[in-house]
Amino acid sequence: DNTTNIYTTEINIRAGDVVVDDAAGGTKGTLSIDCATNGVEILGFFRSDKITIFAREMTFAADNAWQTVCSNQTLAAASGGAANYVKFGHVASSTASSQWYWFNFVSDEYAGGTPSAEGFSNPTDLIGKPLSALTNTYVDDGVNIRAIDGPTIVGDEWDIDTRYTYGVERILPESVPSPAKGWRSLDETEQTIAFTSNEVNRYTELGLYLDGCNWRTANLQAWNGSSWATIAAIDMAAGQTTLHYSQGDCSLFPDPSASTTPARYYELNELIGGTVRVNPSSGTDFSREIVANGAGQWTQQPNYVRATIEMESTPVVLATTGTMDIWSPRILVVIHKLANSYKGFRLVIAANQSTADGHYRIGQMVLGPLHLMSQDYSWGRTVATEPNTELVTYRDGSRSSFKRSDNRRSVVFGWGEGVDVTGIQGSAPTPDYVVGTTTSGALPIGYRGDLPSTMRQINAYTAGPHIPVVYCPNIEAGSSGNDTKTMQGLNAAMYGRIVTGVSEDCIVGDENSSTAGEVMRVNTITIEEEL
């Protein structure tokens, strides 16, 4: 009341709506809303003869918006004064039952600021949160803000960009080098990951390494300044399709009653993280992540070690047969004779591939120039694997172990017999050259004798272990119409860091001589796998 007139209102909460009435029985607002399933929250402001009411379902969601029941509606007045009061619950005689979770009431100067005489205006009359350069102010969903410059005034606005938990930057070696982090899509719609440049590519040999993938097909495309063109079709199941199997629970074996030609050798557990796409002879096709595999080849023929696969999750069909495709978790794609006309590249993953996860995943993607060595390194290459396991010995002599991560592989190689660099010395050398493909018009990819210089400068470019590289022990040469090569398996490539420098010893010869140049021994170089 205002000592002269009395203003009253009723907020009626019913099963399917909220209705606001005044003392004269006039309806000031109605909102259709489900009040019975989850309950309902009511927010009201009352000043003099003005009433504003909002409502929303009680979902406790942070982004649950208030809906307007009425806004600054004028109430009918009755003469006389009376004490202010608030009633809630079943104010009339009723046998109904209701649950009330909370009721809050504030008045006068504590009632949300000093709104105008016209009543409540949203959001003008809301009290904002404090913004300081000293402490964080919580916004919502793990987001905090802090002032870094000021002052601010009423009406200032800022946008908070979305930061994804599995953002695409997690597949970039210079951003998040570990393939254990990785990118994930939100669904199985077509996904495009693009890289652009201000200038055309300066190399003719291109390499693409993908690790930690759960999809099958994609296209690598290049931008020539006016359009995108597909330069490589990627199939993680290349050479691994329509394989006959028999099933026992979560395990798959080569079907002994079918004829399958032996294909490549699978190392023990190299398919972990990959996908098996099963087409049973009866039942529905399904995809499952591979959690283990036995070493061997996928064949039932005698005198061959038979590979096996263990799937995750409960099997869909039991002890049946059919065919399946194996989607490898990693792949290396090499393109020989790449045109020097592209200003960008992109990976386009096809839509609706029915993965085991309902989204697409990449652990690491390395795309860039491929440096093919113009001379084989010496015999005696060393390949090693080191466990990251902590072994603890207790006072009584008993021991326990803690596995910190998967084993880390490494490779060590060098040119111990020496490399003759005479051919690249002098003011106008004409050394023997090496090409990556027999395709007509292919440019040389290196000179006989430039190997020490190449390794030295690669090490300088990567700053040793600062920028990861992909080590490719063997690349098949290209030929006309066959300049794109696809390689699978653990031995096809190793993503890691060069953890040593490059040192050279002169065996014989004169410095910078074009007739009797030096023969340089390139000492061992070590690359350690990045996990």
Short mmCIF file of C-alpha atoms in Angstrom, two decimals:
data_model
loop_
_atom_site.label_atom_id
_atom_site.label_comp_id
_atom_site.label_asym_id
_atom_site.label_seq_id
_atom_site.Cartn_x
_atom_site.Cartn_y
_atom_site.Cartn_z
CA ASP A 1 0.00 0.00 0.00
CA ASN A 2 1.04 3.66 -0.37
CA THR A 3 -0.90 4.85 2.75
CA THR A 4 -3.72 5.96 0.45
CA ASN A 5 -4.62 2.97 -1.70
CA ILE A 6 -4.18 -0.76 -1.42
CA TYR A 7 -2.68 -2.73 -4.36
CA THR A 8 -2.80 -6.48 -4.27
CA THR A 9 -2.04 -9.23 -6.74
CA GLU A 10 -2.43 -12.99 -6.95
CA ILE A 11 0.04 -15.24 -8.78
CA ASN A 12 -1.76 -18.49 -9.47
CA ILE A 13 0.44 -21.48 -10.30
CA ARG A 14 -1.50 -24.19 -12.06
CA ALA A 15 -0.52 -27.41 -13.86
CA GLY A 16 -0.18 -25.84 -17.30
CA ASP A 17 0.05 -22.09 -16.78
CA VAL A 18 0.83 -19.14 -14.50
CA VAL A 19 -1.87 -16.46 -14.18
CA VAL A 20 -1.52 -12.99 -12.57
CA ASP A 21 -4.71 -11.28 -11.28
CA ASP A 22 -5.35 -8.09 -9.31
CA ALA A 23 -7.79 -7.35 -6.47
CA ALA A 24 -10.52 -6.41 -8.90
CA GLY A 25 -10.28 -9.79 -10.59
CA GLY A 26 -8.64 -8.45 -13.70
CA THR A 27 -6.08 -10.74 -15.39
CA LYS A 28 -2.75 -8.98 -15.90
CA GLY A 29 -0.89 -11.80 -17.63
CA THR A 30 -0.95 -15.49 -18.52
CA LEU A 31 1.91 -17.79 -19.49
CA SER A 32 1.44 -21.35 -20.73
CA ILE A 33 4.15 -23.39 -19.04
CA ASP A 34 4.54 -26.89 -17.60
CA CYS A 35 4.46 -26.36 -13.83
CA ALA A 36 3.88 -30.00 -12.86
CA THR A 37 6.75 -32.05 -14.33
CA ASN A 38 9.83 -30.25 -13.01
CA GLY A 39 8.18 -27.50 -11.01
CA VAL A 40 8.33 -23.81 -11.75
CA GLU A 41 10.30 -20.77 -10.58
CA ILE A 42 8.59 -17.37 -10.23
CA LEU A 43 10.40 -14.01 -10.18
CA GLY A 44 8.32 -10.92 -9.38
CA PHE A 45 8.72 -7.18 -8.86
CA PHE A 46 6.05 -5.04 -7.20
CA ARG A 47 6.24 -1.23 -6.93
CA SER A 48 3.31 1.03 -6.13
CA ASP A 49 0.67 0.03 -8.69
CA LYS A 50 3.04 -1.76 -11.09
CA ILE A 51 3.57 -5.53 -11.27
CA THR A 52 6.13 -7.52 -13.33
CA ILE A 53 6.26 -11.34 -13.20
CA PHE A 54 8.61 -13.84 -14.90
CA ALA A 55 8.49 -17.64 -14.81
CA ARG A 56 10.51 -20.62 -16.02
CA GLU A 57 10.57 -24.37 -15.56
CA MET A 58 12.81 -25.48 -12.70
CA THR A 59 15.46 -27.32 -14.75
CA PHE A 60 18.48 -25.81 -12.92
CA ALA A 61 20.13 -25.27 -16.31
CA ALA A 62 22.48 -22.28 -16.38
CA ASP A 63 21.02 -20.99 -19.65
CA ASN A 64 17.37 -21.46 -18.63
CA ALA A 65 15.74 -18.20 -19.79
CA TRP A 66 12.98 -16.41 -17.90
CA GLN A 67 9.66 -16.01 -19.74
CA THR A 68 7.46 -12.97 -19.25
CA VAL A 69 4.05 -13.46 -17.61
CA CYS A 70 3.35 -9.71 -17.41
CA SER A 71 5.48 -6.57 -17.54
CA ASN A 72 4.74 -3.31 -15.67
CA GLN A 73 1.00 -3.94 -15.61
CA THR A 74 -1.13 -1.41 -13.67
CA LEU A 75 -3.13 -2.87 -10.77
CA ALA A 76 -6.58 -1.77 -9.67
CA ALA A 77 -6.63 0.20 -6.40
CA ALA A 78 -8.82 -0.12 -3.34
CA SER A 79 -9.20 2.65 -0.71
CA GLY A 80 -7.73 2.47 2.76
CA GLY A 81 -4.33 1.43 4.08
CA ALA A 82 -3.11 -1.83 5.53
CA ALA A 83 0.11 -3.47 6.58
CA ASN A 84 2.24 -4.99 3.84
CA TYR A 85 2.17 -8.78 3.78
CA VAL A 86 2.96 -11.76 1.56
CA LYS A 87 1.13 -15.07 1.58
CA PHE A 88 2.21 -18.22 -0.26
CA GLY A 89 1.07 -21.80 -0.48
CA HIS A 90 -2.55 -22.92 -0.58
CA VAL A 91 -4.12 -19.67 0.58
CA ALA A 92 -7.66 -20.97 -0.04
CA SER A 93 -9.22 -24.07 1.45
CA SER A 94 -7.81 -27.00 -0.54
CA THR A 95 -6.90 -30.66 -0.23
CA ALA A 96 -4.11 -30.36 -2.82
CA SER A 97 -0.47 -31.05 -2.03
CA SER A 98 2.50 -29.00 -3.20
CA GLN A 99 6.23 -28.82 -2.54
CA TRP A 100 8.03 -25.49 -2.01
CA TYR A 101 11.79 -25.44 -2.35
CA TRP A 102 12.45 -21.84 -1.37
CA PHE A 103 10.79 -18.47 -0.93
CA ASN A 104 12.73 -15.19 -0.91
CA PHE A 105 11.44 -11.69 -0.21
CA VAL A 106 13.28 -8.37 -0.12
CA SER A 107 11.89 -4.86 0.11
CA ASP A 108 12.68 -1.16 -0.18
CA GLU A 109 16.30 -0.32 -1.03
CA TYR A 110 17.27 -4.02 -1.01
CA ALA A 111 14.78 -4.94 -3.74
CA GLY A 112 17.18 -4.94 -6.67
CA GLY A 113 18.34 -1.33 -6.90
CA THR A 114 16.32 1.81 -7.44
CA PRO A 115 14.06 1.25 -10.44
CA SER A 116 12.02 4.06 -11.87
CA ALA A 117 8.52 4.90 -10.76
CA GLU A 118 7.26 3.04 -13.82
CA GLY A 119 8.29 -0.27 -12.26
CA PHE A 120 10.82 -2.94 -13.21
CA SER A 121 12.67 -2.92 -16.54
CA ASN A 122 14.73 -5.93 -17.66
CA PRO A 123 17.73 -5.87 -17.90
CA THR A 124 18.17 -2.18 -16.98
CA ASP A 125 17.15 -2.67 -13.35
CA LEU A 126 19.22 -5.80 -12.78
CA ILE A 127 22.24 -5.43 -10.52
CA GLY A 128 25.42 -6.42 -12.37
CA LYS A 129 28.28 -8.49 -10.99
CA PRO A 130 31.46 -6.70 -9.94
CA LEU A 131 34.28 -6.61 -12.48
CA SER A 132 37.79 -6.22 -11.12
CA ALA A 133 41.38 -6.47 -12.27
CA LEU A 134 42.31 -8.14 -8.99
CA THR A 135 39.94 -11.11 -8.81
CA ASN A 136 38.00 -13.31 -11.22
CA THR A 137 34.25 -12.92 -11.61
CA TYR A 138 32.43 -16.16 -12.36
CA VAL A 139 30.10 -16.07 -15.38
CA ASP A 140 28.87 -19.58 -16.11
CA ASP A 141 29.94 -23.09 -17.09
CA GLY A 142 33.52 -22.73 -15.87
CA VAL A 143 34.01 -19.27 -17.42
CA ASN A 144 35.62 -16.53 -15.33
CA ILE A 145 36.38 -12.98 -16.44
CA ARG A 146 38.79 -10.36 -15.13
CA ALA A 147 39.27 -6.74 -16.16
CA ILE A 148 42.58 -6.01 -17.90
CA ASP A 149 41.87 -2.42 -18.93
CA GLY A 150 39.30 0.12 -17.94
CA PRO A 151 37.18 1.80 -16.93
CA THR A 152 33.89 0.31 -18.14
CA ILE A 153 30.59 2.10 -18.53
CA VAL A 154 26.96 1.08 -18.78
CA GLY A 155 26.26 -0.43 -22.19
CA ASP A 156 29.73 -1.91 -22.77
CA GLU A 157 29.56 -5.37 -24.34
CA TRP A 158 32.10 -8.17 -24.82
CA ASP A 159 31.94 -11.49 -26.61
CA ILE A 160 33.50 -14.57 -25.01
CA ASP A 161 34.69 -16.89 -27.78
CA THR A 162 34.02 -20.59 -27.42
CA ARG A 163 37.03 -22.64 -26.37
CA TYR A 164 36.50 -26.30 -27.20
CA THR A 165 37.81 -29.07 -24.98
CA TYR A 166 38.99 -30.95 -28.10
CA GLY A 167 39.66 -28.03 -30.44
CA VAL A 168 41.34 -28.42 -33.82
CA GLU A 169 44.52 -26.74 -32.57
CA ARG A 170 45.22 -29.95 -30.63
CA ILE A 171 46.32 -31.75 -33.82
CA LEU A 172 49.04 -29.22 -34.69
CA PRO A 173 52.60 -30.32 -33.76
CA GLU A 174 53.70 -26.80 -32.82
CA SER A 175 50.59 -26.21 -30.69
CA VAL A 176 49.85 -29.51 -28.91
CA PRO A 177 52.55 -31.98 -29.98
CA SER A 178 51.18 -35.03 -28.16
CA PRO A 179 48.90 -37.30 -30.25
CA ALA A 180 47.30 -38.43 -26.98
CA LYS A 181 45.41 -35.09 -26.77
CA GLY A 182 43.75 -34.80 -30.14
CA TRP A 183 40.74 -33.25 -31.84
CA ARG A 184 37.14 -34.43 -31.87
CA SER A 185 34.21 -33.29 -33.94
CA LEU A 186 30.78 -32.69 -32.44
CA ASP A 187 29.07 -35.15 -34.77
CA GLU A 188 29.55 -37.06 -38.02
CA THR A 189 28.77 -34.25 -40.45
CA GLU A 190 31.40 -33.39 -43.07
CA GLN A 191 34.48 -31.91 -41.38
CA THR A 192 37.02 -29.61 -43.03
CA ILE A 193 40.44 -28.74 -41.61
CA ALA A 194 42.20 -26.14 -43.76
CA PHE A 195 45.70 -24.63 -43.86
CA THR A 196 46.38 -21.53 -45.94
CA SER A 197 49.48 -19.59 -46.93
CA ASN A 198 50.36 -16.21 -48.45
CA GLU A 199 52.56 -17.89 -51.05
CA VAL A 200 52.60 -21.09 -53.12
CA ASN A 201 54.32 -24.24 -51.87
CA ARG A 202 58.05 -24.35 -52.57
CA TYR A 203 58.34 -28.16 -52.54
CA THR A 204 57.34 -30.98 -54.91
CA GLU A 205 57.19 -33.83 -52.37
CA LEU A 206 54.30 -33.66 -49.89
CA GLY A 207 53.76 -35.85 -46.85
CA LEU A 208 50.65 -36.27 -44.71
CA TYR A 209 50.77 -38.28 -41.48
CA LEU A 210 47.61 -38.99 -39.48
CA ASP A 211 47.50 -40.75 -36.12
CA GLY A 212 44.72 -41.57 -33.64
CA CYS A 213 41.93 -41.64 -36.26
CA ASN A 214 38.57 -43.41 -35.97
CA TRP A 215 37.13 -42.71 -39.46
CA ARG A 216 37.70 -44.32 -42.84
CA THR A 217 37.65 -41.91 -45.80
CA ALA A 218 38.71 -38.34 -46.49
CA ASN A 219 40.13 -36.22 -49.30
CA LEU A 220 43.27 -34.10 -49.22
CA GLN A 221 42.59 -31.04 -51.33
CA ALA A 222 44.76 -28.15 -52.55
CA TRP A 223 43.86 -24.51 -53.30
CA ASN A 224 45.29 -23.06 -56.53
CA GLY A 225 44.03 -19.54 -55.95
CA SER A 226 40.60 -20.03 -57.50
CA SER A 227 39.34 -23.51 -56.60
CA TRP A 228 39.96 -26.61 -54.51
CA ALA A 229 41.19 -29.78 -56.21
CA THR A 230 41.50 -33.26 -54.67
CA ILE A 231 45.14 -34.39 -54.78
CA ALA A 232 44.80 -37.56 -52.69
CA ALA A 233 41.91 -39.82 -51.69
CA ILE A 234 42.55 -41.23 -48.22
CA ASP A 235 41.20 -44.64 -47.19
CA MET A 236 42.22 -45.88 -43.74
CA ALA A 237 40.94 -49.33 -44.80
CA ALA A 238 42.98 -49.58 -48.02
CA GLY A 239 43.80 -53.26 -48.61
CA GLN A 240 41.78 -54.23 -45.52
CA THR A 241 38.21 -54.57 -46.80
CA THR A 242 35.79 -57.50 -47.20
CA LEU A 243 37.81 -59.70 -44.85
CA HIS A 244 36.01 -62.92 -43.90
CA TYR A 245 35.69 -63.48 -40.18
CA SER A 246 34.18 -65.70 -37.54
CA GLN A 247 33.19 -64.28 -34.18
CA GLY A 248 33.38 -65.46 -30.62
CA ASP A 249 32.10 -62.93 -28.10
CA CYS A 250 34.25 -59.80 -28.52
CA SER A 251 36.93 -61.54 -30.62
CA LEU A 252 37.19 -61.84 -34.40
CA PHE A 253 39.19 -64.49 -36.27
CA PRO A 254 39.80 -65.33 -39.95
CA ASP A 255 36.91 -67.48 -41.12
CA PRO A 256 38.29 -71.03 -41.62
CA SER A 257 35.58 -71.80 -44.16
CA ALA A 258 36.35 -68.85 -46.47
CA SER A 259 39.26 -68.16 -48.77
CA THR A 260 41.15 -64.97 -47.97
CA THR A 261 44.37 -64.06 -49.77
CA PRO A 262 47.13 -63.18 -47.28
CA ALA A 263 47.83 -59.43 -47.18
CA ARG A 264 50.16 -57.32 -45.05
CA TYR A 265 51.55 -58.37 -41.66
CA TYR A 266 50.01 -56.84 -38.55
CA GLU A 267 52.29 -56.24 -35.59
CA LEU A 268 51.06 -57.15 -32.14
CA ASN A 269 48.55 -54.49 -30.97
CA GLU A 270 49.35 -52.06 -33.79
CA LEU A 271 45.60 -51.66 -34.46
CA ILE A 272 44.72 -50.43 -30.94
CA GLY A 273 42.56 -47.35 -31.29
CA GLY A 274 41.48 -48.29 -34.81
CA THR A 275 38.02 -49.41 -35.86
CA VAL A 276 36.55 -52.64 -37.14
CA ARG A 277 33.44 -52.26 -39.30
CA VAL A 278 31.55 -55.57 -39.23
CA ASN A 279 29.03 -56.77 -41.82
CA PRO A 280 27.58 -59.95 -40.29
CA SER A 281 25.84 -62.49 -42.47
CA SER A 282 22.77 -61.98 -40.28
CA GLY A 283 22.09 -58.90 -38.19
CA THR A 284 22.94 -55.21 -38.41
CA ASP A 285 26.29 -53.72 -39.46
CA PHE A 286 28.18 -52.14 -36.58
CA SER A 287 31.48 -50.42 -35.77
CA ARG A 288 33.61 -51.13 -32.72
CA GLU A 289 36.91 -49.74 -31.47
CA ILE A 290 39.82 -52.19 -31.53
CA VAL A 291 41.33 -52.70 -28.07
CA ALA A 292 43.87 -55.39 -29.00
CA ASN A 293 45.07 -57.47 -31.94
CA GLY A 294 47.24 -60.51 -32.36
CA ALA A 295 50.24 -60.52 -34.69
CA GLY A 296 49.98 -62.16 -38.10
CA GLN A 297 48.09 -61.92 -41.39
CA TRP A 298 44.33 -62.00 -41.95
CA THR A 299 44.03 -65.36 -43.65
CA GLN A 300 42.89 -68.87 -42.85
CA GLN A 301 45.40 -70.52 -45.20
CA PRO A 302 47.88 -73.01 -43.76
CA ASN A 303 51.48 -72.02 -42.99
CA TYR A 304 50.44 -68.47 -42.05
CA VAL A 305 50.17 -66.91 -38.60
CA ARG A 306 46.56 -65.77 -38.27
CA ALA A 307 45.92 -62.29 -36.89
CA THR A 308 43.05 -61.73 -34.44
CA ILE A 309 41.09 -58.70 -33.27
CA GLU A 310 39.49 -57.93 -29.93
CA MET A 311 36.65 -55.40 -29.96
CA GLU A 312 35.48 -53.15 -27.17
CA SER A 313 32.00 -53.33 -25.68
CA THR A 314 29.39 -56.04 -25.74
CA PRO A 315 29.20 -57.87 -29.09
CA VAL A 316 26.15 -57.32 -31.25
CA VAL A 317 26.13 -60.82 -32.73
CA LEU A 318 27.52 -64.05 -31.36
CA ALA A 319 29.48 -66.87 -33.05
CA THR A 320 28.51 -65.88 -36.59
CA THR A 321 30.32 -65.11 -39.81
CA GLY A 322 30.43 -62.37 -42.40
CA THR A 323 32.88 -59.80 -43.72
CA MET A 324 34.56 -56.82 -42.10
CA ASP A 325 36.77 -53.81 -42.83
CA ILE A 326 39.69 -52.72 -40.68
CA TRP A 327 40.14 -48.95 -40.35
CA SER A 328 43.76 -48.38 -39.30
CA PRO A 329 44.31 -45.70 -36.62
CA ARG A 330 47.27 -44.19 -38.51
CA ILE A 331 48.34 -43.67 -42.10
CA LEU A 332 51.10 -42.03 -44.14
CA VAL A 333 50.26 -40.48 -47.51
CA VAL A 334 53.03 -39.33 -49.85
CA ILE A 335 52.48 -37.31 -53.03
CA HIS A 336 55.30 -37.21 -55.58
CA LYS A 337 55.54 -34.52 -58.26
CA LEU A 338 53.37 -31.94 -56.50
CA ALA A 339 52.77 -28.81 -58.58
CA ASN A 340 54.28 -25.55 -57.25
CA SER A 341 51.00 -23.68 -57.52
CA TYR A 342 49.08 -24.29 -54.29
CA LYS A 343 48.45 -21.68 -51.61
CA GLY A 344 46.60 -23.90 -49.19
CA PHE A 345 45.64 -27.44 -48.29
CA ARG A 346 42.69 -28.93 -46.48
CA LEU A 347 41.52 -32.30 -45.18
CA VAL A 348 37.84 -33.03 -45.86
CA ILE A 349 36.41 -35.95 -43.86
CA ALA A 350 33.30 -37.42 -45.45
CA ALA A 351 30.00 -37.35 -43.54
CA ASN A 352 28.05 -40.23 -41.98
CA GLN A 353 30.75 -42.86 -41.65
CA SER A 354 29.10 -44.66 -38.69
CA THR A 355 32.07 -44.60 -36.34
CA ALA A 356 32.13 -46.42 -33.03
CA ASP A 357 32.06 -43.08 -31.16
CA GLY A 358 29.44 -41.00 -33.00
CA HIS A 359 32.07 -38.36 -33.83
CA TYR A 360 35.36 -38.06 -35.74
CA ARG A 361 38.74 -38.07 -34.05
CA ILE A 362 42.35 -37.22 -34.99
CA GLY A 363 45.23 -37.50 -32.54
CA GLN A 364 47.89 -35.78 -34.65
CA MET A 365 48.10 -34.40 -38.19
CA VAL A 366 51.45 -33.53 -39.77
CA LEU A 367 51.31 -31.98 -43.24
CA GLY A 368 54.28 -30.53 -45.05
CA PRO A 369 57.32 -31.00 -47.29
CA LEU A 370 58.91 -34.43 -47.48
CA HIS A 371 62.73 -34.47 -47.43
CA LEU A 372 63.82 -37.63 -49.22
CA MET A 373 67.40 -38.63 -48.45
CA SER A 374 69.59 -38.72 -51.57
CA GLN A 375 71.76 -41.49 -50.11
CA ASP A 376 70.84 -44.43 -47.91
CA TYR A 377 72.19 -44.29 -44.38
CA SER A 378 74.68 -46.92 -43.21
CA TRP A 379 73.94 -50.44 -42.16
CA GLY A 380 73.39 -50.74 -38.42
CA ARG A 381 70.23 -48.71 -37.93
CA THR A 382 69.07 -49.12 -34.32
CA VAL A 383 65.38 -49.32 -33.43
CA ALA A 384 64.52 -49.38 -29.73
CA THR A 385 61.56 -49.21 -27.39
CA GLU A 386 61.74 -48.02 -23.80
CA PRO A 387 59.05 -48.60 -21.15
CA ASN A 388 57.93 -45.71 -18.98
CA THR A 389 57.37 -47.84 -15.90
CA GLU A 390 58.41 -46.99 -12.37
CA LEU A 391 59.62 -50.00 -10.38
CA VAL A 392 59.53 -49.56 -6.60
CA THR A 393 61.39 -51.87 -4.19
CA TYR A 394 60.08 -51.94 -0.61
CA ARG A 395 62.01 -52.63 2.61
CA ASP A 396 61.00 -56.27 2.69
CA GLY A 397 62.31 -56.77 -0.84
CA SER A 398 58.90 -56.95 -2.51
CA ARG A 399 58.34 -54.78 -5.53
CA SER A 400 55.49 -53.05 -7.32
CA SER A 401 55.36 -51.24 -10.63
CA PHE A 402 53.51 -48.21 -12.01
CA LYS A 403 52.99 -47.79 -15.74
CA ARG A 404 53.28 -44.08 -16.52
CA SER A 405 52.66 -44.31 -20.27
CA ASP A 406 53.06 -46.55 -23.29
CA ASN A 407 56.53 -47.52 -24.43
CA ARG A 408 58.47 -44.89 -26.34
CA ARG A 409 60.12 -45.97 -29.60
CA SER A 410 63.32 -44.48 -30.99
CA VAL A 411 65.51 -44.85 -34.05
CA VAL A 412 69.23 -44.17 -34.45
CA PHE A 413 70.97 -43.92 -37.83
CA GLY A 414 73.93 -42.23 -39.49
CA TRP A 415 76.28 -42.26 -42.47
CA GLY A 416 79.38 -43.92 -41.02
CA GLU A 417 81.01 -44.81 -44.36
CA GLY A 418 80.90 -41.16 -45.37
CA VAL A 419 79.24 -39.05 -48.05
CA ASP A 420 81.27 -37.49 -50.87
CA VAL A 421 80.28 -33.82 -51.05
CA THR A 422 82.57 -32.99 -53.99
CA GLY A 423 79.66 -32.90 -56.43
CA ILE A 424 78.02 -29.86 -54.83
CA GLN A 425 81.21 -27.80 -54.39
CA GLY A 426 82.46 -25.03 -56.63
CA SER A 427 80.78 -22.09 -58.34
CA ALA A 428 78.64 -24.07 -60.82
CA PRO A 429 78.38 -27.74 -59.79
CA THR A 430 76.61 -30.33 -61.97
CA PRO A 431 76.21 -33.30 -59.61
CA ASP A 432 74.17 -36.45 -60.05
CA TYR A 433 70.59 -35.94 -58.92
CA VAL A 434 67.80 -38.05 -57.50
CA VAL A 435 64.11 -37.99 -58.47
CA GLY A 436 61.14 -39.31 -56.48
CA THR A 437 59.19 -40.56 -59.47
CA THR A 438 59.74 -41.76 -63.01
CA THR A 439 56.86 -39.55 -64.20
CA SER A 440 57.93 -37.40 -67.11
CA GLY A 441 58.90 -33.87 -66.14
CA ALA A 442 59.53 -34.66 -62.46
CA LEU A 443 62.01 -32.27 -60.84
CA PRO A 444 65.02 -33.57 -58.90
CA ILE A 445 64.47 -33.89 -55.16
CA GLY A 446 68.13 -33.89 -54.16
CA TYR A 447 71.77 -34.15 -55.20
CA ARG A 448 74.26 -36.89 -54.52
CA GLY A 449 76.42 -35.27 -51.88
CA ASP A 450 73.96 -32.85 -50.28
CA LEU A 451 72.95 -35.25 -47.50
CA PRO A 452 75.21 -33.76 -44.75
CA SER A 453 73.99 -30.24 -45.56
CA THR A 454 70.34 -31.34 -45.66
CA MET A 455 70.48 -33.06 -42.27
CA ARG A 456 72.33 -30.14 -40.73
CA GLN A 457 69.75 -27.62 -41.95
CA ILE A 458 66.74 -29.75 -41.04
CA ASN A 459 68.11 -29.95 -37.51
CA ALA A 460 68.53 -26.18 -37.47
CA TYR A 461 64.99 -25.63 -38.76
CA THR A 462 63.42 -27.88 -36.12
CA ALA A 463 65.82 -26.60 -33.43
CA GLY A 464 66.49 -30.22 -32.62
CA PRO A 465 63.58 -31.43 -30.48
CA HIS A 466 61.61 -28.16 -30.64
CA ILE A 467 59.48 -29.04 -33.70
CA PRO A 468 58.44 -32.70 -34.12
CA VAL A 469 59.06 -34.52 -37.39
CA VAL A 470 57.82 -37.70 -39.06
CA TYR A 471 60.52 -40.29 -39.75
CA CYS A 472 59.76 -42.39 -42.85
CA PRO A 473 62.22 -45.30 -43.23
CA ASN A 474 61.14 -46.25 -46.74
CA ILE A 475 59.13 -44.42 -49.40
CA GLU A 476 58.10 -46.17 -52.61
CA ALA A 477 59.04 -44.23 -55.72
CA GLY A 478 56.27 -42.88 -57.90
CA SER A 479 55.49 -43.60 -61.53
CA SER A 480 53.24 -42.20 -64.21
CA GLY A 481 49.66 -42.20 -62.91
CA ASN A 482 50.82 -43.64 -59.59
CA ASP A 483 52.45 -40.74 -57.74
CA THR A 484 50.32 -40.99 -54.57
CA LYS A 485 51.46 -43.63 -52.10
CA THR A 486 49.65 -44.85 -48.99
CA MET A 487 51.44 -46.70 -46.19
CA GLN A 488 49.98 -48.22 -43.03
CA GLY A 489 51.37 -49.87 -39.92
CA LEU A 490 53.74 -48.96 -37.12
CA ASN A 491 56.83 -49.37 -39.30
CA ALA A 492 55.58 -47.05 -42.04
CA ALA A 493 56.37 -43.90 -40.06
CA MET A 494 57.24 -42.64 -36.59
CA TYR A 495 56.19 -39.24 -35.26
CA GLY A 496 58.84 -37.90 -32.91
CA ARG A 497 61.55 -35.39 -32.07
CA ILE A 498 65.19 -35.16 -33.17
CA VAL A 499 66.86 -35.25 -29.75
CA THR A 500 70.47 -34.95 -30.98
CA GLY A 501 72.41 -32.42 -32.97
CA VAL A 502 74.16 -33.20 -36.25
CA SER A 503 77.94 -33.62 -36.22
CA GLU A 504 80.20 -34.45 -39.17
CA ASP A 505 83.74 -35.81 -39.40
CA CYS A 506 85.99 -35.37 -42.43
CA ILE A 507 87.40 -38.73 -43.55
CA VAL A 508 89.41 -37.46 -46.51
CA GLY A 509 89.52 -34.56 -48.96
CA ASP A 510 89.77 -30.79 -49.06
CA GLU A 511 87.27 -28.22 -47.88
CA ASN A 512 85.00 -26.75 -50.57
CA SER A 513 86.94 -28.33 -53.40
CA SER A 514 85.11 -29.08 -56.63
CA THR A 515 87.69 -31.70 -57.65
CA ALA A 516 88.81 -33.34 -54.40
CA GLY A 517 86.14 -32.39 -51.90
CA GLU A 518 85.66 -33.96 -48.54
CA VAL A 519 84.09 -37.27 -47.70
CA MET A 520 82.05 -36.49 -44.60
CA ARG A 521 80.95 -38.97 -41.97
CA VAL A 522 77.58 -37.95 -40.48
CA ASN A 523 77.46 -39.25 -36.94
CA THR A 524 74.38 -40.93 -35.50
CA ILE A 525 71.11 -39.03 -35.24
CA THR A 526 68.45 -40.07 -32.73
CA ILE A 527 64.70 -39.55 -33.12
CA GLU A 528 62.43 -40.34 -30.17
CA GLU A 529 58.71 -41.00 -30.55
CA GLU A 530 56.23 -38.46 -29.22
CA LEU A 531 53.42 -40.04 -27.18
#
